[in-house]
Amino acid sequence: MKILHVTCSPRGHCSESLRLSKNIIGCLLNNDPTATVINRAVAGDVLSQVDEPYATSQQSSADVSQEGSIARSEALIEELESADVVVIGTPMHNFTVPAALKVWIDHIARVRRSFNVGAEGKTSLLRDRPVFIAVSSGGRFSGEHPRQPDFLTPYLKAVLGMIGLHDLTFFTVEGTAFGPEAVAQARSKTDQALHEFFLTNTGSAFGAD
Ligand SMILES: Cc1cc2nc3c(=O)[nH]c(=O)nc-3n(C[C@H](O)[C@H](O)[C@H](O)COP(=O)(O)O)c2cc1C
């Protein structure tokens, strides 16, 4: 089994979403110790924004340079296609994903490659596979009384669904701005949910057969 680990926090090794996504990978490796992990860290300006030929290719099928962003997009889509399971670690930035993760998405969501547009709208071209999304946020955005809007989870469901990834499972550590005690509580609640999930979903679901 191949696991693609995508991370995007600017906080490096202090990142809460990195910590949570590593825990998810730990559970996957428990399930299948032979699994391999491909790390795709996109924080900062590791990936530049899509260029002019890429943008042109999104609105017409005219011949454009296949170098630059299109070549980078091709490599990132092939990397995604090669994975059996995807784990994305992301903080919430201004109610949605950080710009760095959005740039990765702009590269993997490419018309006539990972999705098509036709009379019936957008149709996906990639094979579905399990995607785990580890989210950390300074405040709370889920539960009974969320204190802010959440454009992150509906956005990821829509855009990953557009290219064929529908099997999404979200785990969150919310309220990291509320101090160390609140963070410890949030971590322990999420770690428990994670272990319960992997106790009930083991074996062939994650390629361990
Ligand atoms: C630019 C920026 C925007 C942020 N916007 C939000 C937000 O909209 N909602 C929220 O709850 N936290 C927000 N935060 C706080 C982060 O989500 C929080 O610190 C999170 O735990 C960081 O995760 P990380 O350690 O993986 O980077 C923001 C942080 C930054 C740097």
PDB file of C-alpha atoms and ligand atoms in Angstrom:
ATOM      1  CA  MET A   1       0.000   0.000   0.000  1.00  0.00           C
ATOM      2  CA  LYS A   2       1.225   3.487  -0.912  1.00  0.00           C
ATOM      3  CA  ILE A   3       0.214   6.453   1.250  1.00  0.00           C
ATOM      4  CA  LEU A   4       0.472   9.995  -0.115  1.00  0.00           C
ATOM      5  CA  HIS A   5       0.975  12.459   2.782  1.00  0.00           C
ATOM      6  CA  VAL A   6       0.206  16.054   1.805  1.00  0.00           C
ATOM      7  CA  THR A   7       1.009  18.772   4.358  1.00  0.00           C
ATOM      8  CA  CYS A   8       0.744  22.535   4.092  1.00  0.00           C
ATOM      9  CA  SER A   9       1.150  24.224   7.489  1.00  0.00           C
ATOM     10  CA  PRO A  10       3.713  27.045   7.637  1.00  0.00           C
ATOM     11  CA  ARG A  11       4.475  25.968  11.239  1.00  0.00           C
ATOM     12  CA  GLY A  12       6.785  23.117  10.259  1.00  0.00           C
ATOM     13  CA  HIS A  13       7.348  20.529  12.985  1.00  0.00           C
ATOM     14  CA  CYS A  14       5.217  22.523  15.493  1.00  0.00           C
ATOM     15  CA  SER A  15       2.167  22.056  13.279  1.00  0.00           C
ATOM     16  CA  GLU A  16      -0.911  20.561  14.915  1.00  0.00           C
ATOM     17  CA  SER A  17      -2.344  19.365  11.594  1.00  0.00           C
ATOM     18  CA  LEU A  18       1.007  17.675  10.832  1.00  0.00           C
ATOM     19  CA  ARG A  19       0.876  15.939  14.224  1.00  0.00           C
ATOM     20  CA  LEU A  20      -2.684  14.702  13.593  1.00  0.00           C
ATOM     21  CA  SER A  21      -1.941  13.579  10.037  1.00  0.00           C
ATOM     22  CA  LYS A  22       1.120  11.660  11.334  1.00  0.00           C
ATOM     23  CA  ASN A  23      -1.146   9.911  13.856  1.00  0.00           C
ATOM     24  CA  ILE A  24      -3.434   8.865  11.007  1.00  0.00           C
ATOM     25  CA  ILE A  25      -0.416   7.518   9.125  1.00  0.00           C
ATOM     26  CA  GLY A  26       0.629   5.651  12.283  1.00  0.00           C
ATOM     27  CA  CYS A  27      -2.783   3.930  12.347  1.00  0.00           C
ATOM     28  CA  LEU A  28      -2.502   3.046   8.642  1.00  0.00           C
ATOM     29  CA  LEU A  29       0.995   1.615   9.208  1.00  0.00           C
ATOM     30  CA  ASN A  30      -0.280  -0.441  12.167  1.00  0.00           C
ATOM     31  CA  ASN A  31      -2.827  -1.878   9.785  1.00  0.00           C
ATOM     32  CA  ASP A  32      -0.256  -2.516   7.058  1.00  0.00           C
ATOM     33  CA  PRO A  33       3.388  -2.326   8.259  1.00  0.00           C
ATOM     34  CA  THR A  34       4.630  -2.817   4.673  1.00  0.00           C
ATOM     35  CA  ALA A  35       2.964   0.410   3.489  1.00  0.00           C
ATOM     36  CA  THR A  36       5.203   3.132   2.073  1.00  0.00           C
ATOM     37  CA  VAL A  37       4.727   6.882   2.549  1.00  0.00           C
ATOM     38  CA  ILE A  38       5.340   9.586  -0.050  1.00  0.00           C
ATOM     39  CA  ASN A  39       5.689  13.009   1.615  1.00  0.00           C
ATOM     40  CA  ARG A  40       4.428  15.984  -0.361  1.00  0.00           C
ATOM     41  CA  ALA A  41       5.036  19.110   1.748  1.00  0.00           C
ATOM     42  CA  VAL A  42       3.622  22.150  -0.044  1.00  0.00           C
ATOM     43  CA  ALA A  43       3.926  24.876   2.611  1.00  0.00           C
ATOM     44  CA  GLY A  44       5.414  28.251   1.687  1.00  0.00           C
ATOM     45  CA  ASP A  45       6.317  28.781  -1.944  1.00  0.00           C
ATOM     46  CA  VAL A  46       7.440  25.205  -2.667  1.00  0.00           C
ATOM     47  CA  LEU A  47       4.801  25.144  -5.417  1.00  0.00           C
ATOM     48  CA  SER A  48       4.426  28.270  -7.507  1.00  0.00           C
ATOM     49  CA  GLN A  49       0.968  29.329  -8.597  1.00  0.00           C
ATOM     50  CA  VAL A  50      -0.216  28.050 -11.970  1.00  0.00           C
ATOM     51  CA  ASP A  51       1.225  29.898 -14.958  1.00  0.00           C
ATOM     52  CA  GLU A  52      -0.294  31.460 -18.078  1.00  0.00           C
ATOM     53  CA  PRO A  53      -0.178  28.368 -20.380  1.00  0.00           C
ATOM     54  CA  TYR A  54      -1.846  26.349 -17.623  1.00  0.00           C
ATOM     55  CA  ALA A  55      -4.601  28.958 -17.191  1.00  0.00           C
ATOM     56  CA  THR A  56      -5.135  29.069 -20.965  1.00  0.00           C
ATOM     57  CA  SER A  57      -5.393  25.275 -21.093  1.00  0.00           C
ATOM     58  CA  GLN A  58      -8.228  25.410 -18.554  1.00  0.00           C
ATOM     59  CA  GLN A  59     -10.440  27.468 -20.840  1.00  0.00           C
ATOM     60  CA  SER A  60      -9.687  25.996 -24.269  1.00  0.00           C
ATOM     61  CA  SER A  61      -8.106  22.930 -25.837  1.00  0.00           C
ATOM     62  CA  ALA A  62      -5.641  25.103 -27.821  1.00  0.00           C
ATOM     63  CA  ASP A  63      -2.043  23.827 -27.882  1.00  0.00           C
ATOM     64  CA  VAL A  64       0.000  25.376 -25.067  1.00  0.00           C
ATOM     65  CA  SER A  65       3.436  24.710 -23.653  1.00  0.00           C
ATOM     66  CA  GLN A  66       3.506  21.426 -21.759  1.00  0.00           C
ATOM     67  CA  GLU A  67       6.348  22.682 -19.583  1.00  0.00           C
ATOM     68  CA  GLY A  68       6.061  24.790 -16.405  1.00  0.00           C
ATOM     69  CA  SER A  69       2.820  24.323 -14.473  1.00  0.00           C
ATOM     70  CA  ILE A  70       1.392  21.671 -16.794  1.00  0.00           C
ATOM     71  CA  ALA A  71       4.472  19.458 -16.349  1.00  0.00           C
ATOM     72  CA  ARG A  72       4.307  20.049 -12.567  1.00  0.00           C
ATOM     73  CA  SER A  73       0.574  19.281 -12.587  1.00  0.00           C
ATOM     74  CA  GLU A  74       1.218  16.054 -14.502  1.00  0.00           C
ATOM     75  CA  ALA A  75       3.826  14.922 -11.964  1.00  0.00           C
ATOM     76  CA  LEU A  76       1.529  15.756  -9.010  1.00  0.00           C
ATOM     77  CA  ILE A  77      -1.472  13.979 -10.585  1.00  0.00           C
ATOM     78  CA  GLU A  78       0.681  10.895 -11.323  1.00  0.00           C
ATOM     79  CA  GLU A  79       1.869  10.951  -7.704  1.00  0.00           C
ATOM     80  CA  LEU A  80      -1.764  11.113  -6.537  1.00  0.00           C
ATOM     81  CA  GLU A  81      -2.813   8.339  -8.935  1.00  0.00           C
ATOM     82  CA  SER A  82      -0.028   6.105  -7.621  1.00  0.00           C
ATOM     83  CA  ALA A  83      -1.363   6.334  -4.039  1.00  0.00           C
ATOM     84  CA  ASP A  84      -3.800   3.826  -2.517  1.00  0.00           C
ATOM     85  CA  VAL A  85      -4.591   6.154   0.388  1.00  0.00           C
ATOM     86  CA  VAL A  86      -4.190   9.920   0.726  1.00  0.00           C
ATOM     87  CA  VAL A  87      -3.655  11.748   4.038  1.00  0.00           C
ATOM     88  CA  ILE A  88      -3.928  15.543   3.994  1.00  0.00           C
ATOM     89  CA  GLY A  89      -2.856  17.627   7.002  1.00  0.00           C
ATOM     90  CA  THR A  90      -4.222  21.157   6.886  1.00  0.00           C
ATOM     91  CA  PRO A  91      -4.829  24.060   9.242  1.00  0.00           C
ATOM     92  CA  MET A  92      -7.913  26.253   8.735  1.00  0.00           C
ATOM     93  CA  HIS A  93      -6.867  29.642   7.368  1.00  0.00           C
ATOM     94  CA  ASN A  94      -9.584  32.280   7.141  1.00  0.00           C
ATOM     95  CA  PHE A  95     -12.365  29.689   7.245  1.00  0.00           C
ATOM     96  CA  THR A  96     -10.890  27.512   4.489  1.00  0.00           C
ATOM     97  CA  VAL A  97      -7.666  25.821   3.316  1.00  0.00           C
ATOM     98  CA  PRO A  98      -4.325  27.699   3.325  1.00  0.00           C
ATOM     99  CA  ALA A  99      -3.211  29.224   0.037  1.00  0.00           C
ATOM    100  CA  ALA A 100      -0.406  26.641  -0.220  1.00  0.00           C
ATOM    101  CA  LEU A 101      -2.886  23.735  -0.245  1.00  0.00           C
ATOM    102  CA  LYS A 102      -5.064  25.618  -2.738  1.00  0.00           C
ATOM    103  CA  VAL A 103      -2.067  25.823  -5.102  1.00  0.00           C
ATOM    104  CA  TRP A 104      -1.610  22.012  -4.874  1.00  0.00           C
ATOM    105  CA  ILE A 105      -5.339  21.614  -5.611  1.00  0.00           C
ATOM    106  CA  ASP A 106      -5.063  23.974  -8.600  1.00  0.00           C
ATOM    107  CA  HIS A 107      -2.386  21.618  -9.974  1.00  0.00           C
ATOM    108  CA  ILE A 108      -4.256  18.331  -9.402  1.00  0.00           C
ATOM    109  CA  ALA A 109      -7.688  19.536 -10.552  1.00  0.00           C
ATOM    110  CA  ARG A 110      -6.920  19.925 -14.281  1.00  0.00           C
ATOM    111  CA  VAL A 111      -9.561  19.795 -16.983  1.00  0.00           C
ATOM    112  CA  ARG A 112      -9.278  16.879 -19.494  1.00  0.00           C
ATOM    113  CA  ARG A 113      -6.841  15.178 -17.091  1.00  0.00           C
ATOM    114  CA  SER A 114      -8.462  14.726 -13.665  1.00  0.00           C
ATOM    115  CA  PHE A 115     -11.970  15.874 -14.659  1.00  0.00           C
ATOM    116  CA  ASN A 116     -13.996  16.620 -17.767  1.00  0.00           C
ATOM    117  CA  VAL A 117     -16.596  19.264 -18.492  1.00  0.00           C
ATOM    118  CA  GLY A 118     -19.561  18.346 -20.688  1.00  0.00           C
ATOM    119  CA  ALA A 119     -23.273  18.896 -21.173  1.00  0.00           C
ATOM    120  CA  GLU A 120     -23.927  17.106 -17.888  1.00  0.00           C
ATOM    121  CA  GLY A 121     -21.461  19.333 -16.009  1.00  0.00           C
ATOM    122  CA  LYS A 122     -18.155  18.204 -14.479  1.00  0.00           C
ATOM    123  CA  THR A 123     -17.298  14.499 -14.424  1.00  0.00           C
ATOM    124  CA  SER A 124     -14.378  13.002 -12.561  1.00  0.00           C
ATOM    125  CA  LEU A 125     -11.536  11.036 -14.190  1.00  0.00           C
ATOM    126  CA  LEU A 126      -9.607   9.682 -11.167  1.00  0.00           C
ATOM    127  CA  ARG A 127     -10.255   6.427  -9.306  1.00  0.00           C
ATOM    128  CA  ASP A 128     -11.728   6.865  -5.845  1.00  0.00           C
ATOM    129  CA  ARG A 129      -9.592   5.879  -2.829  1.00  0.00           C
ATOM    130  CA  PRO A 130      -9.694   6.622   0.919  1.00  0.00           C
ATOM    131  CA  VAL A 131      -8.690  10.183   1.782  1.00  0.00           C
ATOM    132  CA  PHE A 132      -8.098  11.156   5.419  1.00  0.00           C
ATOM    133  CA  ILE A 133      -8.097  14.844   6.209  1.00  0.00           C
ATOM    134  CA  ALA A 134      -6.502  16.108   9.449  1.00  0.00           C
ATOM    135  CA  VAL A 135      -7.665  19.638  10.227  1.00  0.00           C
ATOM    136  CA  SER A 136      -6.511  21.928  13.024  1.00  0.00           C
ATOM    137  CA  SER A 137      -8.081  25.281  13.813  1.00  0.00           C
ATOM    138  CA  GLY A 138      -7.576  28.044  16.357  1.00  0.00           C
ATOM    139  CA  GLY A 139     -11.313  28.222  17.104  1.00  0.00           C
ATOM    140  CA  ARG A 140     -14.183  25.753  16.763  1.00  0.00           C
ATOM    141  CA  PHE A 141     -16.033  25.276  13.493  1.00  0.00           C
ATOM    142  CA  SER A 142     -18.039  22.091  14.117  1.00  0.00           C
ATOM    143  CA  GLY A 143     -20.318  20.742  16.812  1.00  0.00           C
ATOM    144  CA  GLU A 144     -23.459  22.294  18.247  1.00  0.00           C
ATOM    145  CA  HIS A 145     -22.353  25.898  18.563  1.00  0.00           C
ATOM    146  CA  PRO A 146     -19.641  26.585  15.984  1.00  0.00           C
ATOM    147  CA  ARG A 147     -18.179  30.038  16.475  1.00  0.00           C
ATOM    148  CA  GLN A 148     -17.329  30.630  12.833  1.00  0.00           C
ATOM    149  CA  PRO A 149     -18.269  29.527   9.304  1.00  0.00           C
ATOM    150  CA  ASP A 150     -16.640  26.437   7.807  1.00  0.00           C
ATOM    151  CA  PHE A 151     -15.805  26.670   4.115  1.00  0.00           C
ATOM    152  CA  LEU A 152     -12.937  24.172   4.473  1.00  0.00           C
ATOM    153  CA  THR A 153     -14.824  20.862   4.725  1.00  0.00           C
ATOM    154  CA  PRO A 154     -17.509  21.644   2.086  1.00  0.00           C
ATOM    155  CA  TYR A 155     -14.815  23.005  -0.237  1.00  0.00           C
ATOM    156  CA  LEU A 156     -12.610  19.911   0.026  1.00  0.00           C
ATOM    157  CA  LYS A 157     -15.658  17.627  -0.437  1.00  0.00           C
ATOM    158  CA  ALA A 158     -16.663  19.542  -3.581  1.00  0.00           C
ATOM    159  CA  VAL A 159     -13.259  19.899  -5.228  1.00  0.00           C
ATOM    160  CA  LEU A 160     -11.914  16.416  -4.401  1.00  0.00           C
ATOM    161  CA  GLY A 161     -15.293  14.942  -5.424  1.00  0.00           C
ATOM    162  CA  MET A 162     -15.014  16.761  -8.755  1.00  0.00           C
ATOM    163  CA  ILE A 163     -11.875  14.743  -9.604  1.00  0.00           C
ATOM    164  CA  GLY A 164     -13.250  11.441  -8.236  1.00  0.00           C
ATOM    165  CA  LEU A 165     -12.230  11.360  -4.570  1.00  0.00           C
ATOM    166  CA  HIS A 166     -15.436  10.840  -2.586  1.00  0.00           C
ATOM    167  CA  ASP A 167     -14.296   8.549   0.234  1.00  0.00           C
ATOM    168  CA  LEU A 168     -13.265  11.339   2.636  1.00  0.00           C
ATOM    169  CA  THR A 169     -12.879  11.026   6.413  1.00  0.00           C
ATOM    170  CA  PHE A 170     -12.209  14.155   8.469  1.00  0.00           C
ATOM    171  CA  PHE A 171     -10.543  14.293  11.883  1.00  0.00           C
ATOM    172  CA  THR A 172     -10.139  17.650  13.597  1.00  0.00           C
ATOM    173  CA  VAL A 173      -8.301  19.252  16.489  1.00  0.00           C
ATOM    174  CA  GLU A 174     -10.239  22.457  17.069  1.00  0.00           C
ATOM    175  CA  GLY A 175      -9.569  25.289  19.521  1.00  0.00           C
ATOM    176  CA  THR A 176      -5.764  25.331  19.446  1.00  0.00           C
ATOM    177  CA  ALA A 177      -5.898  29.024  20.428  1.00  0.00           C
ATOM    178  CA  PHE A 178      -7.616  28.219  23.747  1.00  0.00           C
ATOM    179  CA  GLY A 179      -4.459  27.241  25.614  1.00  0.00           C
ATOM    180  CA  PRO A 180      -2.529  24.064  26.401  1.00  0.00           C
ATOM    181  CA  GLU A 181      -5.278  22.422  28.485  1.00  0.00           C
ATOM    182  CA  ALA A 182      -7.880  22.856  25.746  1.00  0.00           C
ATOM    183  CA  VAL A 183      -5.390  21.558  23.174  1.00  0.00           C
ATOM    184  CA  ALA A 184      -4.603  18.486  25.313  1.00  0.00           C
ATOM    185  CA  GLN A 185      -8.343  17.780  25.661  1.00  0.00           C
ATOM    186  CA  ALA A 186      -9.015  18.255  21.943  1.00  0.00           C
ATOM    187  CA  ARG A 187      -6.057  16.004  21.037  1.00  0.00           C
ATOM    188  CA  SER A 188      -7.150  13.238  23.351  1.00  0.00           C
ATOM    189  CA  LYS A 189     -10.777  13.322  22.062  1.00  0.00           C
ATOM    190  CA  THR A 190      -9.567  13.170  18.457  1.00  0.00           C
ATOM    191  CA  ASP A 191      -6.940  10.492  19.105  1.00  0.00           C
ATOM    192  CA  GLN A 192      -9.661   8.341  20.692  1.00  0.00           C
ATOM    193  CA  ALA A 193     -12.001   8.859  17.699  1.00  0.00           C
ATOM    194  CA  LEU A 194      -9.088   7.952  15.426  1.00  0.00           C
ATOM    195  CA  HIS A 195      -8.296   4.717  17.235  1.00  0.00           C
ATOM    196  CA  GLU A 196     -11.987   3.748  17.344  1.00  0.00           C
ATOM    197  CA  PHE A 197     -12.257   4.404  13.612  1.00  0.00           C
ATOM    198  CA  PHE A 198      -9.276   2.181  12.833  1.00  0.00           C
ATOM    199  CA  LEU A 199     -10.479  -0.559  15.198  1.00  0.00           C
ATOM    200  CA  THR A 200     -13.750  -0.827  13.271  1.00  0.00           C
ATOM    201  CA  ASN A 201     -12.294  -0.179   9.792  1.00  0.00           C
ATOM    202  CA  THR A 202      -9.344  -2.505   9.371  1.00  0.00           C
ATOM    203  CA  GLY A 203      -8.033  -4.865   6.704  1.00  0.00           C
ATOM    204  CA  SER A 204      -8.866  -4.715   3.033  1.00  0.00           C
ATOM    205  CA  ALA A 205     -10.481  -1.252   3.227  1.00  0.00           C
ATOM    206  CA  PHE A 206      -6.934   0.168   3.389  1.00  0.00           C
ATOM    207  CA  GLY A 207      -5.159  -2.294   1.175  1.00  0.00           C
ATOM    208  CA  ALA A 208      -3.871  -4.542   3.955  1.00  0.00           C
ATOM    209  CA  ASP A 209      -5.145  -7.836   2.536  1.00  0.00           C
TER     210      ASP A 209
HETATM  211  C1  LIG B   1      -3.418  33.166   8.186  1.00  0.00           C
HETATM  212  C2  LIG B   1      -4.134  32.400   9.269  1.00  0.00           C
HETATM  213  C3  LIG B   1      -5.521  32.371   9.250  1.00  0.00           C
HETATM  214  C4  LIG B   1      -6.195  31.649  10.239  1.00  0.00           C
HETATM  215  N1  LIG B   1      -7.563  31.567  10.157  1.00  0.00           N
HETATM  216  C5  LIG B   1      -8.238  30.837  11.065  1.00  0.00           C
HETATM  217  C6  LIG B   1      -9.653  30.692  10.950  1.00  0.00           C
HETATM  218  O1  LIG B   1     -10.296  31.175  10.039  1.00  0.00           O
HETATM  219  N2  LIG B   1     -10.263  29.942  11.894  1.00  0.00           N
HETATM  220  C7  LIG B   1      -9.591  29.343  12.934  1.00  0.00           C
HETATM  221  O2  LIG B   1     -10.230  28.674  13.747  1.00  0.00           O
HETATM  222  N3  LIG B   1      -8.246  29.454  13.044  1.00  0.00           N
HETATM  223  C8  LIG B   1      -7.570  30.174  12.131  1.00  0.00           C
HETATM  224  N4  LIG B   1      -6.189  30.266  12.216  1.00  0.00           N
HETATM  225  C9  LIG B   1      -5.492  29.547  13.296  1.00  0.00           C
HETATM  226  C10 LIG B   1      -5.014  28.154  12.857  1.00  0.00           C
HETATM  227  O3  LIG B   1      -6.050  27.427  12.204  1.00  0.00           O
HETATM  228  C11 LIG B   1      -4.556  27.363  14.081  1.00  0.00           C
HETATM  229  O4  LIG B   1      -3.484  28.037  14.705  1.00  0.00           O
HETATM  230  C12 LIG B   1      -4.160  25.951  13.728  1.00  0.00           C
HETATM  231  O5  LIG B   1      -4.079  25.169  14.892  1.00  0.00           O
HETATM  232  C13 LIG B   1      -2.820  25.912  12.987  1.00  0.00           C
HETATM  233  O6  LIG B   1      -2.531  24.594  12.592  1.00  0.00           O
HETATM  234  P1  LIG B   1      -1.017  24.183  12.246  1.00  0.00           P
HETATM  235  O7  LIG B   1      -0.306  24.130  13.562  1.00  0.00           O
HETATM  236  O8  LIG B   1      -1.136  22.856  11.585  1.00  0.00           O
HETATM  237  O9  LIG B   1      -0.500  25.250  11.335  1.00  0.00           O
HETATM  238  C14 LIG B   1      -5.491  30.978  11.262  1.00  0.00           C
HETATM  239  C15 LIG B   1      -4.083  31.037  11.270  1.00  0.00           C
HETATM  240  C16 LIG B   1      -3.422  31.732  10.289  1.00  0.00           C
HETATM  241  C17 LIG B   1      -1.910  31.746  10.294  1.00  0.00           C
END
